[in-house]
Amino acid sequence: MTDNRIPVARPPLAVDDLEALRPAFESGWITMGPAVQEFEAAVARVAGAEAVATTSATSAMHLALLAWGIGPGDEVIVPAYTFVASAHAVAQTGATPVFCDVDPRTMNIDASVAAAAVTTRTRAIMAVHLFGTPAPIDALRQVCSTHDLWLLEDAACALGSSLHDTPCGALGDAAAFSFHPRKVITTGEGGMLTSGDADLLVRARAQRNHGAGMSAFDRHQLGIGVYPSFDLLGFNYRLTDLQARLGLAQMARLDAILAERRRQAARYAETLGGIEGLVLPSLPAGAVSCWQSFAVQIRGRSRTAVQDHLAAAGISAVESCQLVPALGYYATRSGYVAGTFPAAEALARDALSIPLFVGLAESDQERVVVGLREAMTAVAVAA
Ligand SMILES: Cc1ncc(COP(=O)(O)O)c(C=O)c1O
């Protein structure tokens, strides 16, 4: 049976990437060895800052917040419309995520609302580059310097994105990338912390590895046969060499991956314009996106009905993100009251991600365009 359904995403893996694992098998270094260091260097070149590999973007953000001494009694401002992990990274330190509304056009944090949310307990602002769209860094920087706050980029979705020629990853005081399969490149699971802050990097390197001041690989290289002293509380946030080798194989074709994603996004922008009720994603001035996700907004119609119509045509389309303060864990803790975050609430109701991935055939993209046009006509406008 052939399945001609179009998925919303596919990881950019090539069968040849299997071969990239061979040196790990041959050398016996399968975790935190030379490939992790090479992968860190490869991501650092793209992100424009030094890099520390971790198990996920969430663990990378956790390490950055801990390095800044953020914990119980502190607040970190987080956009209300994002993936839950942005808030979880804050909550994991014992600090409180304070939610803030977003700009309905860019879907990213609204810097003026963030400024109004600052209290004496605020320690940091999280700039989420949602779907690869750079957050309004200049305005957020201004708020951070006025109130002496850290600026953390949640760049989970933003490998290869940039703002005014500075890459996401080098726009804040630290940044976190994700290599989950829905991201621009994937290691299955995995993440990377980037920063220009030498102290933060030293702490993060130790804390990702149970608090060890030196990795087993470095001890091996130096012929040191005793354990290091464990001066910090740590975690097992280590990326394996197997994952790093997969990541390196994709990093070698990152330019082609990004070009393909941008070509597909441009094609959607050309062919989906002017459809009543369909709002296309928009980038701020000076922004370049990696288009981790192409999130349209369905206005005046039921998003579910549009999804159902697409599904009947064999096209997957998924809710783009969520209203985090209203989610189970946060609903009571955040004291959420409906109507508090009008833009985020509208996006949670309306935003829909349509297929965009390396390997999406032009004819399939055309099917998506036709399917979405038909769905917008077929689904009744809400009274
Ligand atoms: C905006 C955002 N932040 C954080 C994360 C978490 O990334 P990870 O699963 O690597 O921790 C994701 C993943 O989907 C995300 O989209």
Coordinates of C-alpha atoms and ligand atoms in Angstrom, one line a residue:
M1 CA 0.0 0.0 0.0
T2 CA 1.4 3.4 -0.9
D3 CA 0.9 6.3 1.5
N4 CA 0.8 9.6 -0.4
R5 CA 0.0 11.7 2.7
I6 CA 2.2 14.7 3.0
P7 CA 3.7 15.0 6.5
V8 CA 4.2 18.4 8.1
A9 CA 7.9 17.7 8.7
R10 CA 10.6 15.2 8.0
P11 CA 14.1 15.1 9.5
P12 CA 16.8 16.0 6.9
L13 CA 18.6 12.7 7.3
A14 CA 20.3 11.0 4.4
V15 CA 20.9 7.2 4.3
D16 CA 24.6 8.0 3.8
D17 CA 24.6 9.6 7.3
L18 CA 24.8 6.1 8.7
E19 CA 28.3 6.0 7.3
A20 CA 29.2 9.0 9.4
L21 CA 28.7 6.9 12.5
R22 CA 31.5 4.5 11.5
P23 CA 34.4 6.3 13.2
A24 CA 32.6 6.1 16.5
F25 CA 32.3 2.4 16.2
E26 CA 35.9 2.0 15.1
S27 CA 37.4 4.3 17.8
G28 CA 35.2 3.3 20.7
W29 CA 34.5 6.9 21.6
I30 CA 30.7 6.9 21.6
T31 CA 30.0 9.7 24.1
M32 CA 31.6 13.1 24.8
G33 CA 34.6 12.3 22.6
P34 CA 36.1 14.1 19.6
A35 CA 32.9 14.2 17.6
V36 CA 31.1 16.2 20.3
Q37 CA 34.0 18.7 20.2
E38 CA 33.9 18.9 16.4
F39 CA 30.1 19.3 16.5
E40 CA 30.4 22.2 19.0
A41 CA 32.9 23.9 16.7
A42 CA 30.7 23.5 13.7
V43 CA 27.7 25.0 15.5
A44 CA 29.8 27.7 17.0
R45 CA 30.9 28.8 13.5
V46 CA 27.2 29.2 12.4
A47 CA 26.0 30.7 15.7
G48 CA 28.8 33.1 16.0
A49 CA 29.6 32.2 19.7
E50 CA 31.3 29.4 21.6
A51 CA 29.2 26.2 22.0
V52 CA 28.6 23.5 24.6
A53 CA 26.7 20.5 23.4
T54 CA 23.8 19.2 25.6
T55 CA 21.0 16.7 25.6
S56 CA 18.4 19.3 24.5
A57 CA 17.6 23.0 24.1
T58 CA 15.8 22.8 27.5
S59 CA 18.8 21.4 29.3
A60 CA 21.0 24.1 27.6
M61 CA 18.6 26.8 28.9
H62 CA 18.5 25.3 32.3
L63 CA 22.4 25.4 32.4
A64 CA 22.4 29.1 31.3
L65 CA 19.9 30.1 33.9
L66 CA 21.8 28.2 36.6
A67 CA 25.1 29.8 35.6
W68 CA 23.4 33.2 36.2
G69 CA 22.4 32.1 39.7
I70 CA 18.7 32.2 38.8
G71 CA 16.5 30.2 41.3
P72 CA 13.7 30.4 43.8
G73 CA 12.3 33.9 44.3
D74 CA 13.5 35.1 40.9
E75 CA 11.3 35.8 37.8
V76 CA 12.1 35.3 34.1
I77 CA 9.9 36.9 31.5
V78 CA 8.8 34.3 28.9
P79 CA 6.4 34.8 25.9
A80 CA 2.9 33.4 26.5
Y81 CA 2.9 31.8 23.0
T82 CA 5.8 29.3 22.8
F83 CA 6.5 25.6 23.4
V84 CA 6.1 24.6 27.0
A85 CA 9.8 23.9 27.4
S86 CA 10.7 27.6 27.3
A87 CA 8.8 28.0 30.6
H88 CA 9.9 24.6 32.0
A89 CA 13.5 25.6 31.8
V90 CA 12.8 28.5 34.1
A91 CA 10.6 26.4 36.4
Q92 CA 13.3 23.7 36.7
T93 CA 15.6 26.3 38.4
G94 CA 12.8 27.1 41.0
A95 CA 12.3 30.5 39.5
T96 CA 8.9 31.7 38.2
P97 CA 8.2 32.2 34.5
V98 CA 6.2 35.4 34.1
F99 CA 4.2 35.3 30.9
C100 CA 4.0 38.1 28.5
D101 CA 1.9 38.7 25.3
V102 CA 3.4 38.5 21.8
D103 CA 3.3 40.5 18.6
P104 CA 0.5 39.0 16.4
R105 CA 2.5 39.5 13.2
T106 CA 5.9 38.0 14.2
M107 CA 4.3 35.7 16.8
N108 CA 7.3 36.6 19.1
I109 CA 7.5 38.4 22.4
D110 CA 6.3 42.0 22.4
A111 CA 9.2 44.0 24.0
S112 CA 6.9 46.8 25.3
V113 CA 4.7 44.3 27.1
A114 CA 7.9 42.6 28.5
A115 CA 9.1 46.0 29.7
A116 CA 5.8 46.5 31.6
A117 CA 6.2 43.0 33.2
V118 CA 9.6 43.8 34.9
T119 CA 9.5 43.7 38.7
T120 CA 12.2 43.9 41.3
R121 CA 12.4 40.1 41.1
T122 CA 13.0 39.9 37.3
R123 CA 16.4 38.5 36.4
A124 CA 16.2 37.7 32.8
I125 CA 14.1 37.8 29.6
M126 CA 13.7 34.9 27.3
A127 CA 13.7 35.9 23.6
V128 CA 12.2 32.9 21.8
H129 CA 12.9 32.9 18.1
L130 CA 9.7 31.1 17.4
F131 CA 9.5 29.1 14.1
G132 CA 12.9 30.6 13.2
T133 CA 11.8 34.2 13.2
P134 CA 14.3 36.3 15.2
A135 CA 12.8 38.0 18.3
P136 CA 13.0 41.8 18.6
I137 CA 16.4 41.8 20.1
D138 CA 17.2 45.5 20.0
A139 CA 14.2 46.5 22.0
L140 CA 14.7 43.6 24.4
R141 CA 18.4 44.5 24.9
Q142 CA 17.2 48.0 25.8
V143 CA 14.9 46.6 28.5
C144 CA 17.6 44.4 29.8
S145 CA 20.2 47.1 30.0
T146 CA 17.7 49.5 31.7
H147 CA 16.9 46.9 34.4
D148 CA 20.2 45.0 34.5
L149 CA 18.7 41.7 33.2
W150 CA 20.1 38.7 31.3
L151 CA 18.9 38.1 27.8
L152 CA 18.5 34.4 27.0
E153 CA 17.7 33.3 23.4
D154 CA 15.5 30.3 23.1
A155 CA 16.9 29.6 19.6
A156 CA 15.6 26.0 19.6
C157 CA 14.0 26.7 16.2
A158 CA 16.5 29.2 14.9
L159 CA 19.7 27.5 13.6
G160 CA 20.7 29.6 10.6
S161 CA 18.4 32.5 11.3
S162 CA 19.9 36.0 11.7
L163 CA 19.0 39.6 12.5
H164 CA 20.8 42.4 10.9
D165 CA 23.5 39.9 9.9
T166 CA 24.1 38.7 13.4
P167 CA 23.2 35.0 13.8
C168 CA 20.6 33.8 16.3
G169 CA 22.9 32.3 19.0
A170 CA 25.0 35.5 19.2
L171 CA 22.2 38.0 19.8
G172 CA 21.7 37.6 23.6
D173 CA 23.9 36.7 26.6
A174 CA 23.4 33.0 25.9
A175 CA 21.3 30.9 23.5
A176 CA 20.0 27.4 23.2
F177 CA 19.5 25.3 20.1
S178 CA 17.5 22.1 19.7
F179 CA 18.3 19.1 17.4
H180 CA 14.9 17.4 17.9
P181 CA 13.7 15.8 14.7
R182 CA 11.4 18.8 13.9
K183 CA 14.3 21.2 13.9
V184 CA 16.6 22.4 11.1
I185 CA 19.1 19.6 11.8
T186 CA 18.6 16.7 14.1
T187 CA 20.5 14.3 16.3
G188 CA 17.4 12.5 17.4
E189 CA 17.5 14.5 20.6
G190 CA 20.1 17.0 21.4
G191 CA 20.9 20.7 22.0
M192 CA 23.6 23.3 22.1
L193 CA 24.3 26.2 24.5
T194 CA 26.1 29.2 22.9
S195 CA 27.5 32.2 24.6
G196 CA 30.4 34.6 24.6
D197 CA 30.6 34.5 28.4
A198 CA 33.7 32.5 29.4
D199 CA 32.5 32.0 33.0
L200 CA 29.1 30.7 31.9
L201 CA 30.7 28.3 29.4
V202 CA 33.0 26.8 32.1
R203 CA 30.1 26.3 34.5
A204 CA 27.9 24.8 31.8
R205 CA 30.6 22.4 30.6
A206 CA 31.0 21.1 34.2
Q207 CA 27.3 21.1 35.1
R208 CA 26.3 19.1 31.9
N209 CA 28.7 16.4 33.1
H210 CA 27.7 15.8 36.7
G211 CA 29.7 18.9 37.8
A212 CA 33.1 17.5 36.6
G213 CA 35.7 20.1 36.0
M214 CA 37.3 18.0 33.2
S215 CA 35.7 15.5 30.8
A216 CA 36.7 11.9 30.5
F217 CA 38.0 12.6 27.0
D218 CA 40.2 15.4 28.1
R219 CA 41.5 13.3 31.0
H220 CA 42.2 10.5 28.5
Q221 CA 44.1 12.9 26.2
L222 CA 46.2 14.2 29.1
G223 CA 46.8 10.7 30.5
I224 CA 45.1 11.6 33.8
G225 CA 43.9 8.5 35.5
V226 CA 42.0 9.9 38.5
Y227 CA 38.5 11.5 38.7
P228 CA 38.3 15.3 38.8
S229 CA 36.9 17.0 41.9
F230 CA 33.2 17.7 41.5
D231 CA 32.9 21.3 42.6
L232 CA 29.4 21.9 41.3
L233 CA 26.0 20.2 41.4
G234 CA 25.6 18.6 38.0
F235 CA 23.4 16.7 35.6
N236 CA 23.8 14.1 32.9
Y237 CA 23.2 16.5 30.0
R238 CA 25.9 14.9 27.8
L239 CA 25.4 14.5 24.1
T240 CA 26.8 11.3 22.6
D241 CA 29.4 11.0 19.8
L242 CA 26.9 9.0 17.8
Q243 CA 24.5 12.0 17.9
A244 CA 27.3 14.5 17.3
R245 CA 28.4 12.5 14.2
L246 CA 24.8 12.6 12.8
G247 CA 24.8 16.3 13.5
L248 CA 28.1 16.9 11.8
A249 CA 26.9 15.1 8.7
Q250 CA 23.9 17.5 8.4
M251 CA 26.0 20.5 9.3
A252 CA 28.1 19.8 6.3
R253 CA 25.0 20.4 4.1
L254 CA 23.5 23.1 6.3
D255 CA 23.7 25.8 3.5
A256 CA 21.7 23.5 1.2
I257 CA 19.2 22.6 3.9
L258 CA 18.6 26.3 4.6
A259 CA 18.4 27.2 0.9
E260 CA 15.8 24.5 0.4
R261 CA 13.7 25.6 3.4
R262 CA 13.9 29.3 2.2
R263 CA 12.9 28.3 -1.3
Q264 CA 9.8 26.5 -0.1
A265 CA 8.9 29.4 2.2
A266 CA 9.2 31.9 -0.7
R267 CA 7.0 29.6 -2.8
Y268 CA 4.3 29.6 -0.2
A269 CA 4.6 33.4 0.2
E270 CA 4.2 33.8 -3.6
T271 CA 1.3 31.3 -4.0
L272 CA -0.8 31.8 -0.9
G273 CA -1.1 35.6 -0.9
G274 CA -4.4 37.3 -1.2
I275 CA -6.6 34.4 0.2
E276 CA -9.3 35.9 2.4
G277 CA -8.8 34.9 6.0
L278 CA -5.3 33.4 5.5
V279 CA -2.5 35.4 7.2
L280 CA 1.0 34.5 6.1
P281 CA 4.0 34.7 8.5
S282 CA 5.9 38.0 8.4
L283 CA 9.5 38.7 9.4
P284 CA 10.7 41.9 11.1
A285 CA 13.1 44.2 9.1
G286 CA 16.6 42.8 8.9
A287 CA 15.5 39.3 9.7
V288 CA 16.5 36.1 7.9
S289 CA 14.6 32.9 8.9
C290 CA 15.6 29.3 8.7
W291 CA 11.8 28.6 8.4
Q292 CA 11.8 25.9 11.0
S293 CA 8.0 26.0 10.6
F294 CA 5.7 27.8 8.2
A295 CA 2.9 28.9 10.5
V296 CA -0.2 30.6 8.8
Q297 CA -3.1 32.0 10.7
I298 CA -6.6 31.0 9.9
R299 CA -8.9 33.9 10.6
G300 CA -12.7 33.9 10.8
R301 CA -13.0 30.1 10.3
S302 CA -12.5 27.0 12.4
R303 CA -8.9 25.9 12.3
T304 CA -10.0 22.4 13.0
A305 CA -12.3 22.4 10.0
V306 CA -9.5 23.6 7.8
Q307 CA -7.2 20.9 9.2
D308 CA -9.9 18.3 8.6
H309 CA -10.3 19.5 5.0
L310 CA -6.5 19.2 4.4
A311 CA -6.4 15.8 6.1
A312 CA -9.1 14.6 3.7
A313 CA -6.8 15.7 0.8
G314 CA -3.9 13.8 2.4
I315 CA -2.1 16.9 3.8
S316 CA -0.9 17.1 7.4
A317 CA -1.1 20.4 9.1
V318 CA -0.7 20.9 12.9
E319 CA -1.4 23.4 15.6
S320 CA 1.7 25.5 15.6
C321 CA 2.3 26.2 19.3
Q322 CA 0.4 26.7 22.5
L323 CA -0.7 29.2 25.1
V324 CA 1.6 28.1 27.8
P325 CA 0.1 30.0 30.8
A326 CA -3.2 28.1 30.1
L327 CA -1.6 24.6 30.0
G328 CA -2.2 22.1 32.8
Y329 CA 1.0 22.7 34.8
Y330 CA 0.9 26.4 34.6
A331 CA -2.9 27.3 34.5
T332 CA -3.2 27.5 38.3
R333 CA 0.4 28.5 39.0
S334 CA 0.3 31.4 36.6
G335 CA -3.1 32.5 37.7
Y336 CA -4.2 32.6 34.1
V337 CA -7.4 34.4 33.3
A338 CA -8.8 34.3 29.8
G339 CA -8.3 37.5 28.0
T340 CA -4.9 38.3 29.6
F341 CA -2.9 37.6 26.5
P342 CA -5.1 38.6 23.5
A343 CA -2.5 38.1 20.8
A344 CA -1.1 34.8 22.2
E345 CA -4.7 33.5 22.7
A346 CA -5.6 34.3 19.1
L347 CA -2.5 32.6 17.8
A348 CA -3.1 29.5 19.9
R349 CA -6.5 29.3 18.3
D350 CA -5.6 30.3 14.7
A351 CA -2.0 29.3 13.9
L352 CA -1.5 26.3 11.7
S353 CA 1.8 24.8 10.5
I354 CA 1.8 23.5 7.0
P355 CA 4.3 21.1 5.4
L356 CA 7.9 22.4 4.9
F357 CA 10.9 20.1 4.9
V358 CA 13.9 19.0 2.9
G359 CA 12.6 16.5 0.4
L360 CA 9.1 18.0 -0.1
A361 CA 8.6 17.6 -3.8
E362 CA 7.4 20.7 -5.8
S363 CA 4.3 18.8 -6.9
D364 CA 3.5 18.0 -3.2
Q365 CA 4.0 21.6 -2.2
E366 CA 1.6 22.5 -5.0
R367 CA -0.9 20.0 -3.5
V368 CA -0.6 21.9 -0.2
V369 CA -1.2 25.2 -1.9
V370 CA -4.3 23.9 -3.8
G371 CA -5.6 22.1 -0.7
L372 CA -5.3 25.1 1.5
R373 CA -7.0 27.4 -1.1
E374 CA -9.8 24.9 -1.4
A375 CA -10.1 24.6 2.4
M376 CA -10.3 28.3 2.9
T377 CA -13.2 28.5 0.4
A378 CA -15.0 25.3 1.5
V379 CA -14.9 26.0 5.3
A380 CA -17.7 28.4 6.2
V381 CA -16.8 31.8 7.6
A382 CA -17.9 31.9 11.2
A383 CA -20.9 34.0 11.9
Ligands
LIG1 C1 10.5 27.2 21.1 C2 11.1 26.0 21.6 N1 11.7 26.0 22.8 C3 12.3 24.9 23.3 C4 12.1 23.7 22.7 C5 12.6 22.5 23.4 O1 13.7 21.8 22.7 P1 14.2 20.4 23.2 O2 13.2 19.4 23.0 O3 15.5 20.2 22.4 O4 14.5 20.6 24.7 C6 11.4 23.6 21.5 C7 11.2 22.3 20.9 O5 10.2 22.0 20.3 C8 10.8 24.8 21.0 O6 10.1 24.7 19.8

